[in-house]
mmCIF file of C-alpha atoms in Angstrom:
data_model
loop_
_atom_site.group_PDB
_atom_site.id
_atom_site.type_symbol
_atom_site.label_atom_id
_atom_site.label_comp_id
_atom_site.label_asym_id
_atom_site.label_seq_id
_atom_site.Cartn_x
_atom_site.Cartn_y
_atom_site.Cartn_z
ATOM 1 C CA MET A 1 0.000 0.000 0.000
ATOM 2 C CA PRO A 2 1.485 3.370 -0.973
ATOM 3 C CA THR A 3 2.182 5.699 1.913
ATOM 4 C CA SER A 4 2.203 8.876 -0.182
ATOM 5 C CA LEU A 5 -0.465 10.907 -1.905
ATOM 6 C CA LEU A 6 2.029 11.411 -4.719
ATOM 7 C CA ASP A 7 2.135 7.695 -5.472
ATOM 8 C CA LEU A 8 -1.580 6.951 -5.930
ATOM 9 C CA ALA A 9 -1.725 7.869 -9.628
ATOM 10 C CA PRO A 10 0.519 9.683 -12.121
ATOM 11 C CA VAL A 11 -2.036 12.430 -12.741
ATOM 12 C CA VAL A 12 -4.297 14.271 -10.303
ATOM 13 C CA PRO A 13 -7.312 15.831 -12.031
ATOM 14 C CA VAL A 14 -7.792 19.422 -10.876
ATOM 15 C CA VAL A 15 -11.558 19.814 -10.884
ATOM 16 C CA VAL A 16 -13.570 23.041 -10.960
ATOM 17 C CA ILE A 17 -17.208 22.109 -10.328
ATOM 18 C CA GLU A 18 -19.931 24.634 -11.044
ATOM 19 C CA ASP A 19 -22.833 22.290 -10.256
ATOM 20 C CA ALA A 20 -22.526 19.923 -7.299
ATOM 21 C CA ASP A 21 -25.069 17.633 -8.977
ATOM 22 C CA ASP A 22 -22.353 16.736 -11.511
ATOM 23 C CA ALA A 23 -19.785 15.769 -8.885
ATOM 24 C CA VAL A 24 -20.592 12.096 -8.424
ATOM 25 C CA SER A 25 -20.867 11.272 -12.135
ATOM 26 C CA LEU A 26 -17.683 13.195 -12.875
ATOM 27 C CA ALA A 27 -15.791 11.409 -10.096
ATOM 28 C CA ARG A 28 -17.007 8.003 -11.236
ATOM 29 C CA ALA A 29 -15.810 8.730 -14.771
ATOM 30 C CA LEU A 30 -12.353 9.734 -13.504
ATOM 31 C CA VAL A 31 -12.075 6.659 -11.276
ATOM 32 C CA ALA A 32 -13.214 4.369 -14.108
ATOM 33 C CA GLY A 33 -10.507 5.909 -16.274
ATOM 34 C CA GLY A 34 -7.835 5.109 -13.684
ATOM 35 C CA LEU A 35 -7.507 8.457 -11.893
ATOM 36 C CA PRO A 36 -8.794 7.944 -8.328
ATOM 37 C CA THR A 37 -7.091 10.991 -6.767
ATOM 38 C CA ILE A 38 -9.381 13.969 -7.371
ATOM 39 C CA GLU A 39 -8.636 17.545 -6.320
ATOM 40 C CA VAL A 40 -11.765 19.702 -6.144
ATOM 41 C CA THR A 41 -10.697 23.328 -6.104
ATOM 42 C CA LEU A 42 -12.387 25.857 -3.840
ATOM 43 C CA ARG A 43 -12.982 28.218 -6.739
ATOM 44 C CA THR A 44 -16.759 27.887 -6.898
ATOM 45 C CA PRO A 45 -19.600 27.982 -4.356
ATOM 46 C CA ALA A 46 -20.349 24.338 -5.220
ATOM 47 C CA ALA A 47 -16.922 23.041 -4.209
ATOM 48 C CA LEU A 48 -17.608 21.899 -0.638
ATOM 49 C CA ASP A 49 -20.897 20.273 -1.611
ATOM 50 C CA ALA A 50 -19.050 18.493 -4.428
ATOM 51 C CA VAL A 51 -16.409 17.178 -2.021
ATOM 52 C CA ARG A 52 -19.151 16.031 0.324
ATOM 53 C CA ALA A 53 -21.030 14.263 -2.469
ATOM 54 C CA ILE A 54 -17.971 12.462 -3.832
ATOM 55 C CA ALA A 55 -16.811 11.408 -0.376
ATOM 56 C CA GLY A 56 -20.224 9.957 0.355
ATOM 57 C CA ALA A 57 -21.020 8.255 -2.943
ATOM 58 C CA VAL A 58 -17.686 7.306 -4.544
ATOM 59 C CA PRO A 59 -15.651 5.492 -1.863
ATOM 60 C CA GLU A 60 -13.089 4.306 -4.400
ATOM 61 C CA ALA A 61 -12.132 7.929 -5.066
ATOM 62 C CA VAL A 62 -9.584 9.767 -2.954
ATOM 63 C CA VAL A 63 -11.157 13.201 -2.992
ATOM 64 C CA GLY A 64 -9.353 16.257 -1.721
ATOM 65 C CA ALA A 65 -9.675 20.021 -1.745
ATOM 66 C CA GLY A 66 -7.468 22.446 -3.638
ATOM 67 C CA THR A 67 -6.924 26.197 -3.570
ATOM 68 C CA VAL A 68 -7.058 26.011 0.225
ATOM 69 C CA LEU A 69 -6.047 29.458 1.486
ATOM 70 C CA THR A 70 -7.114 29.801 5.128
ATOM 71 C CA PRO A 71 -7.204 27.763 8.345
ATOM 72 C CA GLU A 72 -10.995 28.092 8.272
ATOM 73 C CA GLN A 73 -11.119 26.435 4.878
ATOM 74 C CA VAL A 74 -8.963 23.595 6.198
ATOM 75 C CA THR A 75 -11.594 22.878 8.853
ATOM 76 C CA GLU A 76 -14.475 23.134 6.396
ATOM 77 C CA CYS A 77 -12.834 20.856 3.840
ATOM 78 C CA VAL A 78 -11.997 18.096 6.299
ATOM 79 C CA ALA A 79 -15.526 18.296 7.717
ATOM 80 C CA ALA A 80 -16.871 17.865 4.180
ATOM 81 C CA GLY A 81 -14.855 14.676 3.736
ATOM 82 C CA ALA A 82 -11.681 15.876 2.021
ATOM 83 C CA ARG A 83 -8.947 13.249 2.346
ATOM 84 C CA PHE A 84 -6.144 15.626 1.364
ATOM 85 C CA LEU A 85 -5.516 19.369 1.046
ATOM 86 C CA VAL A 86 -3.636 21.378 -1.575
ATOM 87 C CA SER A 87 -2.677 25.042 -1.434
ATOM 88 C CA PRO A 88 -1.098 27.258 -4.120
ATOM 89 C CA GLY A 89 1.224 28.711 -1.465
ATOM 90 C CA TRP A 90 1.576 28.729 2.289
ATOM 91 C CA THR A 91 1.961 30.794 5.420
ATOM 92 C CA ASP A 92 2.916 29.577 8.868
ATOM 93 C CA GLY A 93 -0.722 29.825 9.972
ATOM 94 C CA LEU A 94 -2.066 27.863 7.018
ATOM 95 C CA LEU A 95 0.694 25.284 7.323
ATOM 96 C CA ALA A 96 -0.055 24.768 11.020
ATOM 97 C CA ALA A 97 -3.733 24.267 10.278
ATOM 98 C CA MET A 98 -3.025 21.754 7.527
ATOM 99 C CA ALA A 99 -0.565 19.901 9.737
ATOM 100 C CA ALA A 100 -3.167 19.691 12.503
ATOM 101 C CA SER A 101 -5.920 18.535 10.143
ATOM 102 C CA GLY A 102 -5.021 14.861 10.266
ATOM 103 C CA VAL A 103 -5.036 14.482 6.469
ATOM 104 C CA PRO A 104 -2.181 14.652 3.940
ATOM 105 C CA TYR A 105 -1.451 18.050 2.443
ATOM 106 C CA LEU A 106 0.631 19.609 -0.307
ATOM 107 C CA PRO A 107 1.664 23.225 0.327
ATOM 108 C CA GLY A 108 2.529 25.165 -2.802
ATOM 109 C CA VAL A 109 6.058 26.360 -3.605
ATOM 110 C CA SER A 110 7.769 28.040 -6.543
ATOM 111 C CA THR A 111 11.233 28.908 -5.188
ATOM 112 C CA ALA A 112 14.156 27.089 -3.619
ATOM 113 C CA SER A 113 13.831 29.162 -0.455
ATOM 114 C CA GLU A 114 10.216 28.045 -0.003
ATOM 115 C CA VAL A 115 11.268 24.428 -0.447
ATOM 116 C CA VAL A 116 14.037 24.793 2.142
ATOM 117 C CA ALA A 117 11.622 26.473 4.565
ATOM 118 C CA LEU A 118 9.197 23.550 4.275
ATOM 119 C CA LEU A 119 11.958 20.969 4.652
ATOM 120 C CA GLU A 120 13.022 22.791 7.816
ATOM 121 C CA ARG A 121 9.462 22.298 9.090
ATOM 122 C CA GLY A 122 9.458 18.581 8.287
ATOM 123 C CA VAL A 123 7.411 18.756 5.086
ATOM 124 C CA ARG A 124 8.899 16.780 2.215
ATOM 125 C CA GLU A 125 6.038 16.659 -0.294
ATOM 126 C CA MET A 126 4.853 19.811 -2.018
ATOM 127 C CA LYS A 127 2.903 21.273 -4.893
ATOM 128 C CA PHE A 128 5.107 23.070 -7.441
ATOM 129 C CA PHE A 129 3.010 25.921 -8.801
ATOM 130 C CA PRO A 130 2.704 27.500 -11.299
ATOM 131 C CA ALA A 131 4.904 24.830 -12.797
ATOM 132 C CA GLN A 132 5.532 26.072 -16.317
ATOM 133 C CA ALA A 133 5.697 29.744 -15.382
ATOM 134 C CA ALA A 134 8.038 29.019 -12.456
ATOM 135 C CA GLY A 135 10.654 27.241 -14.537
ATOM 136 C CA GLY A 136 9.138 23.932 -15.529
ATOM 137 C CA THR A 137 11.127 20.733 -15.728
ATOM 138 C CA ALA A 138 14.457 22.562 -15.955
ATOM 139 C CA TYR A 139 13.847 24.199 -12.581
ATOM 140 C CA LEU A 140 12.722 20.982 -10.900
ATOM 141 C CA ARG A 141 15.706 19.142 -12.338
ATOM 142 C CA SER A 142 17.981 21.795 -10.845
ATOM 143 C CA LEU A 143 16.346 21.380 -7.413
ATOM 144 C CA ALA A 144 16.868 17.608 -7.398
ATOM 145 C CA GLY A 145 20.612 17.919 -6.854
ATOM 146 C CA PRO A 146 20.802 20.073 -3.696
ATOM 147 C CA LEU A 147 17.342 19.136 -2.363
ATOM 148 C CA PRO A 148 16.800 15.452 -3.218
ATOM 149 C CA GLN A 149 14.553 14.892 -0.183
ATOM 150 C CA ALA A 150 11.821 17.137 -1.627
ATOM 151 C CA ARG A 151 9.150 15.576 -3.852
ATOM 152 C CA PHE A 152 6.659 17.474 -5.949
ATOM 153 C CA CYS A 153 3.292 17.439 -7.646
ATOM 154 C CA PRO A 154 3.707 20.107 -10.336
ATOM 155 C CA THR A 155 0.563 21.860 -11.604
ATOM 156 C CA GLY A 156 -0.014 24.834 -13.851
ATOM 157 C CA GLY A 157 0.484 24.659 -17.607
ATOM 158 C CA ILE A 158 0.783 20.879 -17.711
ATOM 159 C CA GLY A 159 -0.957 18.818 -20.380
ATOM 160 C CA PRO A 160 -0.576 15.479 -22.136
ATOM 161 C CA ASP A 161 2.333 16.702 -24.260
ATOM 162 C CA ASN A 162 4.639 17.771 -21.421
ATOM 163 C CA ALA A 163 3.356 15.615 -18.529
ATOM 164 C CA PRO A 164 5.671 12.681 -19.417
ATOM 165 C CA GLU A 165 8.718 14.958 -19.159
ATOM 166 C CA TYR A 166 7.673 15.976 -15.645
ATOM 167 C CA LEU A 167 6.866 12.414 -14.602
ATOM 168 C CA ALA A 168 10.327 11.268 -15.711
ATOM 169 C CA LEU A 169 12.007 13.493 -13.101
ATOM 170 C CA PRO A 170 13.213 11.728 -9.939
ATOM 171 C CA ASN A 171 11.663 14.330 -7.638
ATOM 172 C CA VAL A 172 8.202 14.287 -9.240
ATOM 173 C CA GLY A 173 5.646 11.814 -7.955
ATOM 174 C CA CYS A 174 2.657 12.975 -9.993
ATOM 175 C CA VAL A 175 1.348 15.971 -11.890
ATOM 176 C CA GLY A 176 -1.912 17.913 -11.673
ATOM 177 C CA GLY A 177 -3.946 19.097 -14.614
ATOM 178 C CA THR A 178 -7.321 19.799 -16.151
ATOM 179 C CA TRP A 179 -6.930 18.500 -19.683
ATOM 180 C CA MET A 180 -9.021 15.378 -19.062
ATOM 181 C CA LEU A 181 -11.924 17.642 -18.087
ATOM 182 C CA PRO A 182 -12.570 19.869 -21.126
ATOM 183 C CA ALA A 183 -15.234 22.458 -20.388
ATOM 184 C CA ASP A 184 -17.470 21.385 -23.255
ATOM 185 C CA ALA A 185 -17.466 17.747 -22.125
ATOM 186 C CA VAL A 186 -18.347 18.692 -18.554
ATOM 187 C CA ALA A 187 -21.050 21.116 -19.707
ATOM 188 C CA ALA A 188 -22.555 18.391 -21.912
ATOM 189 C CA ARG A 189 -22.161 15.808 -19.133
ATOM 190 C CA ASP A 190 -20.235 13.648 -21.590
ATOM 191 C CA TRP A 191 -18.817 11.371 -18.909
ATOM 192 C CA ALA A 192 -17.756 8.748 -21.465
ATOM 193 C CA ARG A 193 -15.405 11.288 -23.019
ATOM 194 C CA VAL A 194 -14.080 12.257 -19.586
ATOM 195 C CA GLU A 195 -13.451 8.601 -18.783
ATOM 196 C CA SER A 196 -11.612 8.113 -22.086
ATOM 197 C CA LEU A 197 -9.407 11.155 -21.505
ATOM 198 C CA ALA A 198 -8.746 10.037 -17.932
ATOM 199 C CA ARG A 199 -7.675 6.610 -19.170
ATOM 200 C CA ALA A 200 -5.215 8.214 -21.575
ATOM 201 C CA ALA A 201 -3.848 10.400 -18.767
ATOM 202 C CA ALA A 202 -3.467 7.411 -16.448
ATOM 203 C CA GLY A 203 -1.439 5.729 -19.165
ATOM 204 C CA LEU A 204 1.219 8.446 -18.951
ATOM 205 C CA GLY A 205 2.633 6.839 -15.790
ATOM 206 C CA PRO A 206 2.742 3.545 -13.906
ATOM 207 C CA GLY A 207 -0.985 3.724 -13.092
ATOM 208 C CA PRO A 208 -3.124 3.971 -9.976
ATOM 209 C CA LYS A 209 -2.283 2.093 -6.815
ATOM 210 C CA ALA A 210 -4.646 1.006 -4.104
ATOM 211 C CA GLY A 211 -5.045 2.847 -0.853
ATOM 212 C CA LEU A 212 -3.810 5.920 0.939
ATOM 213 C CA ARG A 213 -2.443 5.536 4.422
ATOM 214 C CA ASP A 214 -0.619 8.770 5.059
ATOM 215 C CA ALA A 215 1.486 11.218 3.140
ATOM 216 C CA GLY A 216 4.996 10.346 4.190
ATOM 217 C CA GLY A 217 5.860 13.450 6.176
ATOM 218 C CA THR A 218 3.099 15.791 5.075
ATOM 219 C CA SER A 219 0.547 14.718 7.644
ATOM 220 C CA ARG A 220 0.749 14.711 11.401
#
């Protein structure tokens, strides 16, 4: 059983849900396609209801919350059933709340200093965001030498064409993206297309693995 969120699947779908009624069908399509780790971003009013719905109806999914910005959101997300938390950046207050939440978490970083600061605090797994704008694979490759203990889930500007290059890096466990959830497919509730795109994304890496116990240093 993998002990890290980063090892469940090669790709984490980053989901923006406008209608919570779509959440369960969308999650089932992603899971059927081989992507069980689902990050629902807190960018819409429907997000918490979507997390709650997926957690209750799709037990084979590992649903988490993204764009977590405040300690209050940490509490709300865990109460809704989120099994992991992702933030685009971090502060000491947010980090403390995520650490106390009891679920795995990926604080966002984009500089070497931020990585070192998290390592100093005992966090070894992080979101690298915005990946392409912050230096892409060349930057992550440069970090691997002096900071080999840090592992990343890069998101931001990643698609099927460049995801394999990221996944080939020794310090990348998985990548996050939205390309398997095109807006027109979601609007049309074309879950068969979503499942097909998810299956193609899952094929970019070694595939999903069963179970999530803890996040290897990112949960307390």
